[in-house]
Amino acid sequence: MDVAKCFLRGISPYSQSKAHFTEKLPKEKADDYEERTWMERIHVDEESGFVCIPPMAIKNCLSECAKYLSMQVAGKGKNTYTKHFEAGVLVDRPLCLGIKKEDIKGEWLFVPSKGDRGGGTRVRKCFPLIEPNWSGSVQVFILDGTVTQDVFTTHLEEAGNFIGLGRFRPRNNGFYGRFSVEKIEWSSQ
């Protein structure tokens, strides 16, 4: 099994939209509730206390990229790497950004009330916004030997260009959450 320690650097802002279920106070207006609770949309690593990118966000970014690229596995006919990334790649810890929750600024937007693009009714919402040049490292376990180091590197680089992370990422018609791969340190277990 290969282990890739991936050092990523943001090349566009990164925004999160974690679901939260904070109760509304009695007689609290929608804007007041949003002002009070918008920071609950931030993912925070319990161990370090820093803002983080959840492990499944990175894993899903790689799986989405495998679908997007549809690269064929050499010698396997029309088979692509998609199922190998979906079942054979593991990210078990978040990517911590070294930023405290209190240091994050909000971005106020007028968005569809039900969260569906093009929805008729709109409301004001605030989302956490992390400026470009965010960075951190994440460890990725490659359990499936079909995913070679070169194949993994290509997919991770293209994931940063075309898939992205977080809210309003390229895969969802946005431009936030794009990243570059600074380096990858390889080891075996």
JSON list of C-alpha atoms in Angstrom, two decimals:
[
{"chain": "A", "resi": 1, "resn": "MET", "atom": "CA", "xyz": [0.00, 0.00, 0.00]},
{"chain": "A", "resi": 2, "resn": "ASP", "atom": "CA", "xyz": [1.32, 3.44, -0.96]},
{"chain": "A", "resi": 3, "resn": "VAL", "atom": "CA", "xyz": [0.83, 6.44, 1.31]},
{"chain": "A", "resi": 4, "resn": "ALA", "atom": "CA", "xyz": [0.87, 9.89, -0.25]},
{"chain": "A", "resi": 5, "resn": "LYS", "atom": "CA", "xyz": [1.41, 12.92, 1.95]},
{"chain": "A", "resi": 6, "resn": "CYS", "atom": "CA", "xyz": [-0.02, 15.68, -0.25]},
{"chain": "A", "resi": 7, "resn": "PHE", "atom": "CA", "xyz": [0.83, 19.34, 0.24]},
{"chain": "A", "resi": 8, "resn": "LEU", "atom": "CA", "xyz": [-1.91, 21.50, -1.27]},
{"chain": "A", "resi": 9, "resn": "ARG", "atom": "CA", "xyz": [-2.12, 25.27, -1.77]},
{"chain": "A", "resi": 10, "resn": "GLY", "atom": "CA", "xyz": [-5.31, 27.11, -2.61]},
{"chain": "A", "resi": 11, "resn": "ILE", "atom": "CA", "xyz": [-5.30, 29.12, -5.83]},
{"chain": "A", "resi": 12, "resn": "SER", "atom": "CA", "xyz": [-8.80, 30.49, -5.30]},
{"chain": "A", "resi": 13, "resn": "PRO", "atom": "CA", "xyz": [-10.88, 31.28, -2.21]},
{"chain": "A", "resi": 14, "resn": "TYR", "atom": "CA", "xyz": [-12.37, 28.34, -0.32]},
{"chain": "A", "resi": 15, "resn": "SER", "atom": "CA", "xyz": [-15.85, 28.39, 1.21]},
{"chain": "A", "resi": 16, "resn": "GLN", "atom": "CA", "xyz": [-17.66, 25.91, 3.42]},
{"chain": "A", "resi": 17, "resn": "SER", "atom": "CA", "xyz": [-21.34, 25.16, 3.97]},
{"chain": "A", "resi": 18, "resn": "LYS", "atom": "CA", "xyz": [-21.54, 22.55, 6.73]},
{"chain": "A", "resi": 19, "resn": "ALA", "atom": "CA", "xyz": [-25.11, 21.78, 7.73]},
{"chain": "A", "resi": 20, "resn": "HIS", "atom": "CA", "xyz": [-26.04, 22.91, 11.21]},
{"chain": "A", "resi": 21, "resn": "PHE", "atom": "CA", "xyz": [-29.17, 22.59, 13.26]},
{"chain": "A", "resi": 22, "resn": "THR", "atom": "CA", "xyz": [-28.89, 25.44, 15.73]},
{"chain": "A", "resi": 23, "resn": "GLU", "atom": "CA", "xyz": [-32.31, 26.29, 17.15]},
{"chain": "A", "resi": 24, "resn": "LYS", "atom": "CA", "xyz": [-33.86, 29.64, 16.39]},
{"chain": "A", "resi": 25, "resn": "LEU", "atom": "CA", "xyz": [-34.45, 31.83, 19.43]},
{"chain": "A", "resi": 26, "resn": "PRO", "atom": "CA", "xyz": [-38.03, 32.87, 20.21]},
{"chain": "A", "resi": 27, "resn": "LYS", "atom": "CA", "xyz": [-39.11, 35.79, 17.98]},
{"chain": "A", "resi": 28, "resn": "GLU", "atom": "CA", "xyz": [-35.69, 35.82, 16.26]},
{"chain": "A", "resi": 29, "resn": "LYS", "atom": "CA", "xyz": [-35.77, 37.22, 12.72]},
{"chain": "A", "resi": 30, "resn": "ALA", "atom": "CA", "xyz": [-34.18, 35.24, 9.88]},
{"chain": "A", "resi": 31, "resn": "ASP", "atom": "CA", "xyz": [-31.39, 37.79, 9.35]},
{"chain": "A", "resi": 32, "resn": "ASP", "atom": "CA", "xyz": [-30.59, 37.86, 13.07]},
{"chain": "A", "resi": 33, "resn": "TYR", "atom": "CA", "xyz": [-30.47, 34.06, 13.16]},
{"chain": "A", "resi": 34, "resn": "GLU", "atom": "CA", "xyz": [-28.13, 34.02, 10.16]},
{"chain": "A", "resi": 35, "resn": "GLU", "atom": "CA", "xyz": [-25.88, 36.66, 11.74]},
{"chain": "A", "resi": 36, "resn": "ARG", "atom": "CA", "xyz": [-25.70, 34.62, 14.97]},
{"chain": "A", "resi": 37, "resn": "THR", "atom": "CA", "xyz": [-25.14, 31.18, 13.44]},
{"chain": "A", "resi": 38, "resn": "TRP", "atom": "CA", "xyz": [-23.26, 31.52, 10.12]},
{"chain": "A", "resi": 39, "resn": "MET", "atom": "CA", "xyz": [-19.98, 30.41, 11.72]},
{"chain": "A", "resi": 40, "resn": "GLU", "atom": "CA", "xyz": [-21.58, 27.03, 12.43]},
{"chain": "A", "resi": 41, "resn": "ARG", "atom": "CA", "xyz": [-21.02, 26.31, 8.70]},
{"chain": "A", "resi": 42, "resn": "ILE", "atom": "CA", "xyz": [-17.27, 26.04, 9.37]},
{"chain": "A", "resi": 43, "resn": "HIS", "atom": "CA", "xyz": [-15.63, 22.61, 9.77]},
{"chain": "A", "resi": 44, "resn": "VAL", "atom": "CA", "xyz": [-13.27, 22.60, 12.77]},
{"chain": "A", "resi": 45, "resn": "ASP", "atom": "CA", "xyz": [-10.90, 19.78, 13.71]},
{"chain": "A", "resi": 46, "resn": "GLU", "atom": "CA", "xyz": [-11.67, 18.83, 17.31]},
{"chain": "A", "resi": 47, "resn": "GLU", "atom": "CA", "xyz": [-8.06, 17.79, 18.05]},
{"chain": "A", "resi": 48, "resn": "SER", "atom": "CA", "xyz": [-6.29, 20.94, 16.82]},
{"chain": "A", "resi": 49, "resn": "GLY", "atom": "CA", "xyz": [-9.08, 23.53, 16.95]},
{"chain": "A", "resi": 50, "resn": "PHE", "atom": "CA", "xyz": [-8.19, 24.68, 13.43]},
{"chain": "A", "resi": 51, "resn": "VAL", "atom": "CA", "xyz": [-10.47, 25.07, 10.45]},
{"chain": "A", "resi": 52, "resn": "CYS", "atom": "CA", "xyz": [-10.18, 21.96, 8.33]},
{"chain": "A", "resi": 53, "resn": "ILE", "atom": "CA", "xyz": [-11.28, 20.33, 5.11]},
{"chain": "A", "resi": 54, "resn": "PRO", "atom": "CA", "xyz": [-13.09, 17.08, 5.99]},
{"chain": "A", "resi": 55, "resn": "PRO", "atom": "CA", "xyz": [-11.47, 13.83, 4.84]},
{"chain": "A", "resi": 56, "resn": "MET", "atom": "CA", "xyz": [-14.50, 12.83, 2.76]},
{"chain": "A", "resi": 57, "resn": "ALA", "atom": "CA", "xyz": [-14.37, 16.13, 0.86]},
{"chain": "A", "resi": 58, "resn": "ILE", "atom": "CA", "xyz": [-10.87, 15.25, -0.34]},
{"chain": "A", "resi": 59, "resn": "LYS", "atom": "CA", "xyz": [-11.80, 11.62, -1.04]},
{"chain": "A", "resi": 60, "resn": "ASN", "atom": "CA", "xyz": [-14.90, 12.66, -2.99]},
{"chain": "A", "resi": 61, "resn": "CYS", "atom": "CA", "xyz": [-12.87, 15.25, -4.90]},
{"chain": "A", "resi": 62, "resn": "LEU", "atom": "CA", "xyz": [-10.53, 12.48, -6.09]},
{"chain": "A", "resi": 63, "resn": "SER", "atom": "CA", "xyz": [-13.43, 10.13, -6.96]},
{"chain": "A", "resi": 64, "resn": "GLU", "atom": "CA", "xyz": [-15.21, 12.89, -8.88]},
{"chain": "A", "resi": 65, "resn": "CYS", "atom": "CA", "xyz": [-12.00, 13.59, -10.78]},
{"chain": "A", "resi": 66, "resn": "ALA", "atom": "CA", "xyz": [-11.67, 9.92, -11.72]},
{"chain": "A", "resi": 67, "resn": "LYS", "atom": "CA", "xyz": [-15.22, 10.06, -13.17]},
{"chain": "A", "resi": 68, "resn": "TYR", "atom": "CA", "xyz": [-14.48, 13.37, -14.90]},
{"chain": "A", "resi": 69, "resn": "LEU", "atom": "CA", "xyz": [-11.22, 12.21, -16.52]},
{"chain": "A", "resi": 70, "resn": "SER", "atom": "CA", "xyz": [-12.43, 8.67, -17.33]},
{"chain": "A", "resi": 71, "resn": "MET", "atom": "CA", "xyz": [-8.84, 7.57, -17.93]},
{"chain": "A", "resi": 72, "resn": "GLN", "atom": "CA", "xyz": [-8.68, 3.98, -19.09]},
{"chain": "A", "resi": 73, "resn": "VAL", "atom": "CA", "xyz": [-6.60, 1.43, -17.19]},
{"chain": "A", "resi": 74, "resn": "ALA", "atom": "CA", "xyz": [-3.85, 0.14, -19.49]},
{"chain": "A", "resi": 75, "resn": "GLY", "atom": "CA", "xyz": [-4.48, -3.46, -20.55]},
{"chain": "A", "resi": 76, "resn": "LYS", "atom": "CA", "xyz": [-8.03, -3.52, -19.10]},
{"chain": "A", "resi": 77, "resn": "GLY", "atom": "CA", "xyz": [-10.05, -2.65, -22.21]},
{"chain": "A", "resi": 78, "resn": "LYS", "atom": "CA", "xyz": [-12.54, 0.14, -21.56]},
{"chain": "A", "resi": 79, "resn": "ASN", "atom": "CA", "xyz": [-12.21, -0.02, -17.75]},
{"chain": "A", "resi": 80, "resn": "THR", "atom": "CA", "xyz": [-11.45, 3.33, -16.14]},
{"chain": "A", "resi": 81, "resn": "TYR", "atom": "CA", "xyz": [-9.87, 4.26, -12.81]},
{"chain": "A", "resi": 82, "resn": "THR", "atom": "CA", "xyz": [-13.19, 5.41, -11.32]},
{"chain": "A", "resi": 83, "resn": "LYS", "atom": "CA", "xyz": [-13.98, 2.28, -9.28]},
{"chain": "A", "resi": 84, "resn": "HIS", "atom": "CA", "xyz": [-10.34, 2.05, -8.17]},
{"chain": "A", "resi": 85, "resn": "PHE", "atom": "CA", "xyz": [-10.48, 5.57, -6.71]},
{"chain": "A", "resi": 86, "resn": "GLU", "atom": "CA", "xyz": [-13.93, 5.05, -5.19]},
{"chain": "A", "resi": 87, "resn": "ALA", "atom": "CA", "xyz": [-13.06, 1.81, -3.36]},
{"chain": "A", "resi": 88, "resn": "GLY", "atom": "CA", "xyz": [-9.26, 1.84, -3.22]},
{"chain": "A", "resi": 89, "resn": "VAL", "atom": "CA", "xyz": [-8.36, 5.30, -1.91]},
{"chain": "A", "resi": 90, "resn": "LEU", "atom": "CA", "xyz": [-8.75, 6.31, 1.75]},
{"chain": "A", "resi": 91, "resn": "VAL", "atom": "CA", "xyz": [-8.42, 9.65, 3.51]},
{"chain": "A", "resi": 92, "resn": "ASP", "atom": "CA", "xyz": [-8.85, 9.21, 7.26]},
{"chain": "A", "resi": 93, "resn": "ARG", "atom": "CA", "xyz": [-7.96, 12.64, 8.66]},
{"chain": "A", "resi": 94, "resn": "PRO", "atom": "CA", "xyz": [-8.89, 16.20, 7.78]},
{"chain": "A", "resi": 95, "resn": "LEU", "atom": "CA", "xyz": [-6.60, 18.69, 6.10]},
{"chain": "A", "resi": 96, "resn": "CYS", "atom": "CA", "xyz": [-6.05, 21.38, 8.74]},
{"chain": "A", "resi": 97, "resn": "LEU", "atom": "CA", "xyz": [-5.56, 24.89, 7.43]},
{"chain": "A", "resi": 98, "resn": "GLY", "atom": "CA", "xyz": [-3.86, 26.43, 10.48]},
{"chain": "A", "resi": 99, "resn": "ILE", "atom": "CA", "xyz": [-6.61, 29.05, 10.77]},
{"chain": "A", "resi": 100, "resn": "LYS", "atom": "CA", "xyz": [-8.84, 29.57, 13.81]},
{"chain": "A", "resi": 101, "resn": "LYS", "atom": "CA", "xyz": [-12.61, 29.72, 13.34]},
{"chain": "A", "resi": 102, "resn": "GLU", "atom": "CA", "xyz": [-12.71, 33.23, 14.82]},
{"chain": "A", "resi": 103, "resn": "ASP", "atom": "CA", "xyz": [-10.39, 34.53, 12.06]},
{"chain": "A", "resi": 104, "resn": "ILE", "atom": "CA", "xyz": [-12.75, 33.59, 9.22]},
{"chain": "A", "resi": 105, "resn": "LYS", "atom": "CA", "xyz": [-14.76, 36.30, 7.49]},
{"chain": "A", "resi": 106, "resn": "GLY", "atom": "CA", "xyz": [-18.23, 35.80, 6.15]},
{"chain": "A", "resi": 107, "resn": "GLU", "atom": "CA", "xyz": [-19.52, 36.32, 2.63]},
{"chain": "A", "resi": 108, "resn": "TRP", "atom": "CA", "xyz": [-23.14, 37.52, 2.50]},
{"chain": "A", "resi": 109, "resn": "LEU", "atom": "CA", "xyz": [-25.08, 36.33, -0.52]},
{"chain": "A", "resi": 110, "resn": "PHE", "atom": "CA", "xyz": [-28.65, 36.38, -1.82]},
{"chain": "A", "resi": 111, "resn": "VAL", "atom": "CA", "xyz": [-29.28, 32.69, -2.50]},
{"chain": "A", "resi": 112, "resn": "PRO", "atom": "CA", "xyz": [-32.25, 30.40, -3.30]},
{"chain": "A", "resi": 113, "resn": "SER", "atom": "CA", "xyz": [-34.07, 29.60, -0.04]},
{"chain": "A", "resi": 114, "resn": "LYS", "atom": "CA", "xyz": [-34.15, 25.85, -0.70]},
{"chain": "A", "resi": 115, "resn": "GLY", "atom": "CA", "xyz": [-30.52, 25.69, -1.83]},
{"chain": "A", "resi": 116, "resn": "ASP", "atom": "CA", "xyz": [-31.40, 24.62, -5.37]},
{"chain": "A", "resi": 117, "resn": "ARG", "atom": "CA", "xyz": [-29.77, 26.57, -8.18]},
{"chain": "A", "resi": 118, "resn": "GLY", "atom": "CA", "xyz": [-32.31, 28.74, -9.98]},
{"chain": "A", "resi": 119, "resn": "GLY", "atom": "CA", "xyz": [-34.90, 28.51, -7.18]},
{"chain": "A", "resi": 120, "resn": "GLY", "atom": "CA", "xyz": [-37.51, 31.25, -7.13]},
{"chain": "A", "resi": 121, "resn": "THR", "atom": "CA", "xyz": [-37.51, 32.50, -3.53]},
{"chain": "A", "resi": 122, "resn": "ARG", "atom": "CA", "xyz": [-34.24, 34.01, -2.30]},
{"chain": "A", "resi": 123, "resn": "VAL", "atom": "CA", "xyz": [-32.88, 34.78, 1.15]},
{"chain": "A", "resi": 124, "resn": "ARG", "atom": "CA", "xyz": [-29.75, 36.35, 2.63]},
{"chain": "A", "resi": 125, "resn": "LYS", "atom": "CA", "xyz": [-27.19, 33.81, 3.83]},
{"chain": "A", "resi": 126, "resn": "CYS", "atom": "CA", "xyz": [-23.65, 34.13, 5.06]},
{"chain": "A", "resi": 127, "resn": "PHE", "atom": "CA", "xyz": [-20.97, 31.58, 4.22]},
{"chain": "A", "resi": 128, "resn": "PRO", "atom": "CA", "xyz": [-17.44, 31.29, 5.61]},
{"chain": "A", "resi": 129, "resn": "LEU", "atom": "CA", "xyz": [-14.84, 32.53, 3.13]},
{"chain": "A", "resi": 130, "resn": "ILE", "atom": "CA", "xyz": [-11.17, 31.62, 3.32]},
{"chain": "A", "resi": 131, "resn": "GLU", "atom": "CA", "xyz": [-8.97, 33.73, 1.08]},
{"chain": "A", "resi": 132, "resn": "PRO", "atom": "CA", "xyz": [-6.66, 32.21, -1.57]},
{"chain": "A", "resi": 133, "resn": "ASN", "atom": "CA", "xyz": [-3.30, 30.81, -0.49]},
{"chain": "A", "resi": 134, "resn": "TRP", "atom": "CA", "xyz": [-4.85, 28.52, 2.10]},
{"chain": "A", "resi": 135, "resn": "SER", "atom": "CA", "xyz": [-2.63, 25.49, 2.49]},
{"chain": "A", "resi": 136, "resn": "GLY", "atom": "CA", "xyz": [-2.09, 22.25, 4.34]},
{"chain": "A", "resi": 137, "resn": "SER", "atom": "CA", "xyz": [-1.16, 18.63, 3.99]},
{"chain": "A", "resi": 138, "resn": "VAL", "atom": "CA", "xyz": [-3.24, 15.50, 3.95]},
{"chain": "A", "resi": 139, "resn": "GLN", "atom": "CA", "xyz": [-2.33, 11.83, 4.01]},
{"chain": "A", "resi": 140, "resn": "VAL", "atom": "CA", "xyz": [-3.95, 9.60, 1.39]},
{"chain": "A", "resi": 141, "resn": "PHE", "atom": "CA", "xyz": [-3.78, 5.80, 1.55]},
{"chain": "A", "resi": 142, "resn": "ILE", "atom": "CA", "xyz": [-3.81, 4.09, -1.83]},
{"chain": "A", "resi": 143, "resn": "LEU", "atom": "CA", "xyz": [-5.08, 0.59, -1.10]},
{"chain": "A", "resi": 144, "resn": "ASP", "atom": "CA", "xyz": [-5.62, -0.45, -4.73]},
{"chain": "A", "resi": 145, "resn": "GLY", "atom": "CA", "xyz": [-2.35, -1.14, -6.56]},
{"chain": "A", "resi": 146, "resn": "THR", "atom": "CA", "xyz": [-4.02, -0.30, -9.88]},
{"chain": "A", "resi": 147, "resn": "VAL", "atom": "CA", "xyz": [-3.72, 3.37, -8.86]},
{"chain": "A", "resi": 148, "resn": "THR", "atom": "CA", "xyz": [-0.02, 4.00, -9.44]},
{"chain": "A", "resi": 149, "resn": "GLN", "atom": "CA", "xyz": [1.87, 7.03, -8.14]},
{"chain": "A", "resi": 150, "resn": "ASP", "atom": "CA", "xyz": [1.77, 8.68, -11.57]},
{"chain": "A", "resi": 151, "resn": "VAL", "atom": "CA", "xyz": [-1.96, 8.03, -11.98]},
{"chain": "A", "resi": 152, "resn": "PHE", "atom": "CA", "xyz": [-2.68, 9.36, -8.48]},
{"chain": "A", "resi": 153, "resn": "THR", "atom": "CA", "xyz": [-0.58, 12.48, -9.05]},
{"chain": "A", "resi": 154, "resn": "THR", "atom": "CA", "xyz": [-2.35, 13.23, -12.35]},
{"chain": "A", "resi": 155, "resn": "HIS", "atom": "CA", "xyz": [-5.77, 12.81, -10.75]},
{"chain": "A", "resi": 156, "resn": "LEU", "atom": "CA", "xyz": [-4.91, 14.99, -7.74]},
{"chain": "A", "resi": 157, "resn": "GLU", "atom": "CA", "xyz": [-3.53, 17.78, -9.95]},
{"chain": "A", "resi": 158, "resn": "GLU", "atom": "CA", "xyz": [-6.57, 17.70, -12.23]},
{"chain": "A", "resi": 159, "resn": "ALA", "atom": "CA", "xyz": [-8.90, 17.55, -9.21]},
{"chain": "A", "resi": 160, "resn": "GLY", "atom": "CA", "xyz": [-7.43, 20.89, -8.12]},
{"chain": "A", "resi": 161, "resn": "ASN", "atom": "CA", "xyz": [-8.05, 22.37, -11.56]},
{"chain": "A", "resi": 162, "resn": "PHE", "atom": "CA", "xyz": [-11.47, 21.01, -12.48]},
{"chain": "A", "resi": 163, "resn": "ILE", "atom": "CA", "xyz": [-13.24, 19.61, -9.40]},
{"chain": "A", "resi": 164, "resn": "GLY", "atom": "CA", "xyz": [-12.22, 21.71, -6.38]},
{"chain": "A", "resi": 165, "resn": "LEU", "atom": "CA", "xyz": [-13.30, 21.61, -2.75]},
{"chain": "A", "resi": 166, "resn": "GLY", "atom": "CA", "xyz": [-16.13, 23.17, -0.76]},
{"chain": "A", "resi": 167, "resn": "ARG", "atom": "CA", "xyz": [-19.03, 25.37, -1.74]},
{"chain": "A", "resi": 168, "resn": "PHE", "atom": "CA", "xyz": [-19.11, 26.96, -5.21]},
{"chain": "A", "resi": 169, "resn": "ARG", "atom": "CA", "xyz": [-16.36, 24.67, -6.55]},
{"chain": "A", "resi": 170, "resn": "PRO", "atom": "CA", "xyz": [-15.71, 24.23, -10.30]},
{"chain": "A", "resi": 171, "resn": "ARG", "atom": "CA", "xyz": [-17.55, 20.88, -10.46]},
{"chain": "A", "resi": 172, "resn": "ASN", "atom": "CA", "xyz": [-20.67, 22.77, -9.29]},
{"chain": "A", "resi": 173, "resn": "ASN", "atom": "CA", "xyz": [-20.30, 25.66, -11.77]},
{"chain": "A", "resi": 174, "resn": "GLY", "atom": "CA", "xyz": [-18.24, 27.80, -9.41]},
{"chain": "A", "resi": 175, "resn": "PHE", "atom": "CA", "xyz": [-14.64, 28.86, -9.08]},
{"chain": "A", "resi": 176, "resn": "TYR", "atom": "CA", "xyz": [-13.83, 28.54, -5.34]},
{"chain": "A", "resi": 177, "resn": "GLY", "atom": "CA", "xyz": [-11.85, 25.69, -3.83]},
{"chain": "A", "resi": 178, "resn": "ARG", "atom": "CA", "xyz": [-9.28, 25.28, -6.62]},
{"chain": "A", "resi": 179, "resn": "PHE", "atom": "CA", "xyz": [-5.83, 24.16, -5.49]},
{"chain": "A", "resi": 180, "resn": "SER", "atom": "CA", "xyz": [-2.37, 23.28, -6.73]},
{"chain": "A", "resi": 181, "resn": "VAL", "atom": "CA", "xyz": [-0.26, 20.34, -5.60]},
{"chain": "A", "resi": 182, "resn": "GLU", "atom": "CA", "xyz": [2.93, 21.71, -4.08]},
{"chain": "A", "resi": 183, "resn": "LYS", "atom": "CA", "xyz": [4.51, 18.29, -3.58]},
{"chain": "A", "resi": 184, "resn": "ILE", "atom": "CA", "xyz": [3.74, 14.70, -2.69]},
{"chain": "A", "resi": 185, "resn": "GLU", "atom": "CA", "xyz": [5.90, 12.65, -0.31]},
{"chain": "A", "resi": 186, "resn": "TRP", "atom": "CA", "xyz": [5.55, 8.90, -0.90]},
{"chain": "A", "resi": 187, "resn": "SER", "atom": "CA", "xyz": [6.00, 6.05, 1.54]},
{"chain": "A", "resi": 188, "resn": "SER", "atom": "CA", "xyz": [4.87, 2.42, 1.74]},
{"chain": "A", "resi": 189, "resn": "GLN", "atom": "CA", "xyz": [3.17, 0.48, 4.48]}
]
